[in-house]
CSV table of C-alpha atoms in Angstrom, one decimal:
chain,number,residue,atom,x,y,z
A,1,MET,CA,161.7,79.8,64.6
A,2,LYS,CA,165.4,78.5,64.4
A,3,LYS,CA,167.6,79.3,62.3
A,4,LYS,CA,167.7,77.4,58.3
A,5,ALA,CA,170.7,74.9,58.9
A,6,VAL,CA,173.0,75.7,56.3
A,7,PRO,CA,175.4,72.5,55.0
A,8,SER,CA,178.8,72.4,55.9
A,9,MET,CA,181.5,69.7,54.9
A,10,VAL,CA,183.9,71.6,57.5
A,11,LYS,CA,183.6,70.4,61.0
A,12,ASP,CA,185.9,73.4,62.5
A,13,GLN,CA,183.1,75.8,63.8
A,14,GLN,CA,185.1,78.8,64.1
A,15,LEU,CA,186.8,78.0,60.8
A,16,VAL,CA,183.0,77.9,59.3
A,17,LYS,CA,181.9,81.1,60.9
A,18,LYS,CA,185.3,82.8,59.5
A,19,ARG,CA,184.7,81.4,55.6
A,20,ARG,CA,181.2,82.5,56.0
A,21,GLU,CA,181.7,85.9,56.8
A,22,GLN,CA,184.3,86.3,54.3
A,23,MET,CA,181.5,84.7,52.0
A,24,VAL,CA,178.9,87.4,53.3
A,25,LYS,CA,181.1,90.3,52.3
A,26,GLY,CA,182.1,89.5,49.6
A,27,ALA,CA,178.1,88.5,48.5
A,28,VAL,CA,177.3,91.9,49.3
A,29,ARG,CA,179.7,93.6,47.5
A,30,LEU,CA,178.4,91.8,44.0
A,31,PHE,CA,174.8,92.2,45.1
A,32,ILE,CA,175.0,95.3,45.2
A,33,GLU,CA,176.7,96.1,41.9
A,34,LYS,CA,174.9,93.2,40.1
A,35,GLY,CA,172.1,91.7,42.1
A,36,PHE,CA,171.1,88.4,43.5
A,37,HIS,CA,170.0,86.4,40.2
A,38,ARG,CA,173.1,87.8,38.0
A,39,THR,CA,176.1,86.6,40.2
A,40,THR,CA,177.5,83.3,40.0
A,41,THR,CA,178.8,81.2,42.5
A,42,ARG,CA,182.2,81.6,41.1
A,43,GLU,CA,182.2,84.9,41.4
A,44,ILE,CA,181.2,85.2,45.1
A,45,ALA,CA,183.7,83.0,45.7
A,46,LYS,CA,186.6,84.8,43.8
A,47,GLU,CA,185.1,87.9,45.5
A,48,SER,CA,185.6,86.2,49.0
A,49,GLY,CA,189.4,85.1,48.4
A,50,PHE,CA,188.9,81.5,47.5
A,51,SER,CA,188.2,78.8,45.3
A,52,ILE,CA,184.9,77.9,44.1
A,53,GLY,CA,185.6,74.1,45.6
A,54,THR,CA,186.4,75.6,48.8
A,55,LEU,CA,182.8,78.2,48.4
A,56,TYR,CA,180.8,74.6,48.1
A,57,GLU,CA,182.6,72.9,51.5
A,58,TYR,CA,181.1,75.7,53.7
A,59,ILE,CA,177.1,75.7,51.9
A,60,GLY,CA,174.9,74.3,49.4
A,61,SER,CA,173.8,76.2,47.1
A,62,LYS,CA,173.5,80.4,46.0
A,63,GLU,CA,170.6,80.4,48.1
A,64,ASP,CA,172.6,79.9,51.0
A,65,VAL,CA,175.2,82.5,50.6
A,66,LEU,CA,171.6,85.1,50.3
A,67,TYR,CA,170.4,83.5,53.5
A,68,LEU,CA,174.0,84.2,55.6
A,69,VAL,CA,173.5,87.5,54.1
A,70,CYS,CA,170.2,88.6,55.4
A,71,ASP,CA,171.1,86.6,58.5
A,72,ALA,CA,174.1,88.4,59.3
A,73,ILE,CA,172.9,91.8,58.6
A,74,TYR,CA,170.1,91.6,61.0
A,75,GLU,CA,172.4,90.2,63.6
A,76,GLU,CA,174.7,93.0,62.9
A,77,VAL,CA,172.0,95.8,63.4
A,78,ARG,CA,170.2,93.9,66.4
A,79,GLY,CA,173.7,93.7,67.8
A,80,GLN,CA,174.3,97.1,67.3
A,81,LEU,CA,170.9,98.5,68.9
A,82,ASP,CA,171.7,96.4,71.9
A,83,GLN,CA,175.3,97.8,72.3
A,84,GLN,CA,174.5,101.3,71.5
A,85,ILE,CA,170.6,102.4,72.7
A,86,ASP,CA,171.1,104.8,76.0
A,87,THR,CA,169.8,102.6,78.7
A,88,LYS,CA,170.1,105.0,81.5
A,89,ALA,CA,167.6,107.7,79.3
A,90,VAL,CA,164.4,108.1,80.9
A,91,GLY,CA,160.9,109.4,79.3
A,92,ILE,CA,160.4,110.1,76.3
A,93,ASN,CA,163.6,110.6,75.7
A,94,ARG,CA,164.7,106.7,75.6
A,95,LEU,CA,162.5,106.7,73.1
A,96,LYS,CA,163.9,109.2,71.0
A,97,SER,CA,167.2,107.7,71.6
A,98,ALA,CA,166.3,104.1,70.3
A,99,ILE,CA,164.8,105.5,67.1
A,100,ALA,CA,168.2,107.7,66.7
A,101,THR,CA,170.4,105.0,67.4
A,102,TYR,CA,168.3,102.3,64.8
A,103,PHE,CA,168.7,105.3,62.4
A,104,ARG,CA,172.2,105.7,63.0
A,105,VAL,CA,172.5,101.2,62.5
A,106,ILE,CA,170.6,101.9,60.0
A,107,ASP,CA,172.7,104.7,58.0
A,108,HIS,CA,175.8,103.2,58.9
A,109,LEU,CA,174.6,99.7,57.3
A,110,GLN,CA,172.5,101.1,54.2
A,111,ASP,CA,174.0,99.2,51.3
A,112,GLU,CA,173.6,95.9,53.2
A,113,VAL,CA,169.8,96.5,54.4
A,114,LEU,CA,169.1,97.8,50.9
A,115,VAL,CA,170.8,94.6,49.4
A,116,MET,CA,168.6,92.5,52.0
A,117,TYR,CA,165.5,94.0,51.5
A,118,GLN,CA,165.9,93.9,47.5
A,119,GLU,CA,167.3,89.9,47.4
A,120,ALA,CA,165.1,88.3,50.3
A,121,LYS,CA,162.0,87.4,47.8
A,122,SER,CA,164.4,85.0,46.4
A,123,LEU,CA,164.8,82.7,49.4
A,124,PRO,CA,163.5,79.7,49.6
A,125,GLU,CA,160.4,79.9,51.8
A,126,GLU,CA,161.8,78.2,55.1
A,127,ALA,CA,164.5,80.5,55.2
A,128,LEU,CA,162.6,83.7,53.9
A,129,MET,CA,160.1,83.2,57.3
A,130,TYR,CA,163.0,83.0,59.3
A,131,VAL,CA,164.2,86.5,58.3
A,132,LEU,CA,160.8,87.7,58.1
A,133,GLU,CA,160.4,86.7,62.0
A,134,LYS,CA,163.9,88.7,62.8
A,135,GLU,CA,161.9,91.9,61.0
A,136,VAL,CA,159.0,90.8,63.3
A,137,GLU,CA,161.6,90.3,66.5
A,138,MET,CA,162.9,94.2,66.1
A,139,THR,CA,159.5,95.5,65.8
A,140,GLU,CA,158.8,94.2,68.8
A,141,MET,CA,161.8,95.3,70.3
A,142,PHE,CA,160.4,98.8,69.7
A,143,GLU,CA,156.6,97.9,71.0
A,144,THR,CA,158.5,97.0,74.2
A,145,ILE,CA,160.1,100.5,74.6
A,146,ILE,CA,156.7,102.1,73.2
A,147,ARG,CA,154.7,100.3,75.8
A,148,GLU,CA,157.3,100.6,78.9
A,149,TYR,CA,156.8,104.4,78.3
A,150,VAL,CA,153.3,104.3,78.1
A,151,GLU,CA,152.6,102.2,81.5
A,152,GLU,CA,155.4,104.0,83.4
A,153,TYR,CA,153.5,107.5,82.6
A,154,GLU,CA,150.1,105.9,82.3
A,155,ILE,CA,149.3,107.3,79.0
A,156,ASP,CA,145.5,106.2,77.6
A,157,VAL,CA,147.3,104.9,73.6
A,158,SER,CA,145.7,101.9,72.5
A,159,ASP,CA,147.4,98.7,72.1
A,160,ASP,CA,147.0,98.8,68.0
A,161,LYS,CA,148.7,102.0,68.3
A,162,ILE,CA,151.5,101.3,69.6
A,163,LYS,CA,152.2,98.6,67.2
A,164,LEU,CA,151.6,100.6,64.6
A,165,MET,CA,154.1,103.0,65.8
A,166,SER,CA,156.9,100.4,66.0
A,167,HIS,CA,156.2,99.1,62.6
A,168,ASN,CA,156.3,103.0,61.2
A,169,ILE,CA,160.0,103.7,63.0
A,170,LEU,CA,161.2,100.0,61.4
A,171,VAL,CA,159.8,101.7,58.2
A,172,GLN,CA,161.3,105.4,58.3
A,173,GLY,CA,164.3,103.9,59.0
A,174,HIS,CA,164.5,102.0,55.9
A,175,MET,CA,163.2,105.2,54.1
A,176,TRP,CA,166.7,106.5,54.7
A,177,THR,CA,168.1,103.9,53.1
A,178,PHE,CA,165.5,103.2,50.3
A,179,ARG,CA,164.7,106.7,49.0
A,180,ARG,CA,168.7,108.4,50.0
A,181,TRP,CA,168.5,108.9,46.3
A,182,ALA,CA,165.8,112.3,47.4
A,183,ILE,CA,165.8,112.1,51.7
A,184,ARG,CA,169.1,113.2,51.5
A,185,LYS,CA,169.2,116.3,49.5
A,186,LEU,CA,167.1,117.8,51.5
A,187,TYR,CA,168.2,116.7,55.1
A,188,THR,CA,171.0,115.6,57.2
A,189,LEU,CA,170.8,112.4,59.0
A,190,GLU,CA,170.2,114.7,62.3
A,191,GLU,CA,167.7,116.5,61.1
A,192,TYR,CA,166.4,113.3,59.3
A,193,THR,CA,165.8,112.0,62.8
A,194,LYS,CA,164.7,115.1,64.5
A,195,LEU,CA,161.6,115.3,62.1
A,196,GLN,CA,161.1,111.4,62.1
A,197,SER,CA,161.2,111.3,65.9
A,198,GLU,CA,158.3,114.4,66.3
A,199,HIS,CA,156.2,112.7,63.7
A,200,LEU,CA,156.4,109.3,65.1
A,201,LEU,CA,155.9,110.0,68.5
A,202,ALA,CA,153.1,112.4,67.8
A,203,PRO,CA,150.2,110.3,69.5
A,204,ILE,CA,152.4,110.0,73.0
A,205,LEU,CA,154.3,113.6,72.7
A,206,SER,CA,151.3,115.9,73.6
A,207,VAL,CA,151.6,113.9,76.8
A,208,SER,CA,153.7,114.8,79.9
A,209,LYS,CA,156.7,114.1,79.6
A,210,LYS,CA,159.7,113.9,82.0
């Protein structure tokens, strides 16, 4: 699915990129504090460092800002994963490395991730479908890593289980953010990652590893 076209009166794409990055940072701070619906575009403009008139040169509506926030968060998560996953790791260690990397990225972007999941429902249908498609892509990334391991070691695991494992990895990463008020009283990130990895990979951990 193609990105939603966000209207801009400015033709300089480098400037558009810069200003929208400022908007995203400003909007995230406000959405965390007040929520999407209670935040005004005037407040977003002020928090971003420019006037309301300038804001509307780069977007068409407040919903456009929310879409840019959601898109930027997914791009940041995916970019950091691509950079940090240990491609030299093999066997079960590659899977554990991917999970640990994902959890670290979510920890680093916890406020942004929380805002995205709380407020994405306010997006127009076209933009929401795009954001949900990005979620599917994230799930498929883990699905690919699991499937490669399963095929390499000839493990008898159904396709349904592989898909469910992939979804569960994403959900447990999110839980570190959504239930941080309780989880972080019990575990460090490293402890949480170790326990969740054992749980998430249980369907294949009993098989001979390399």
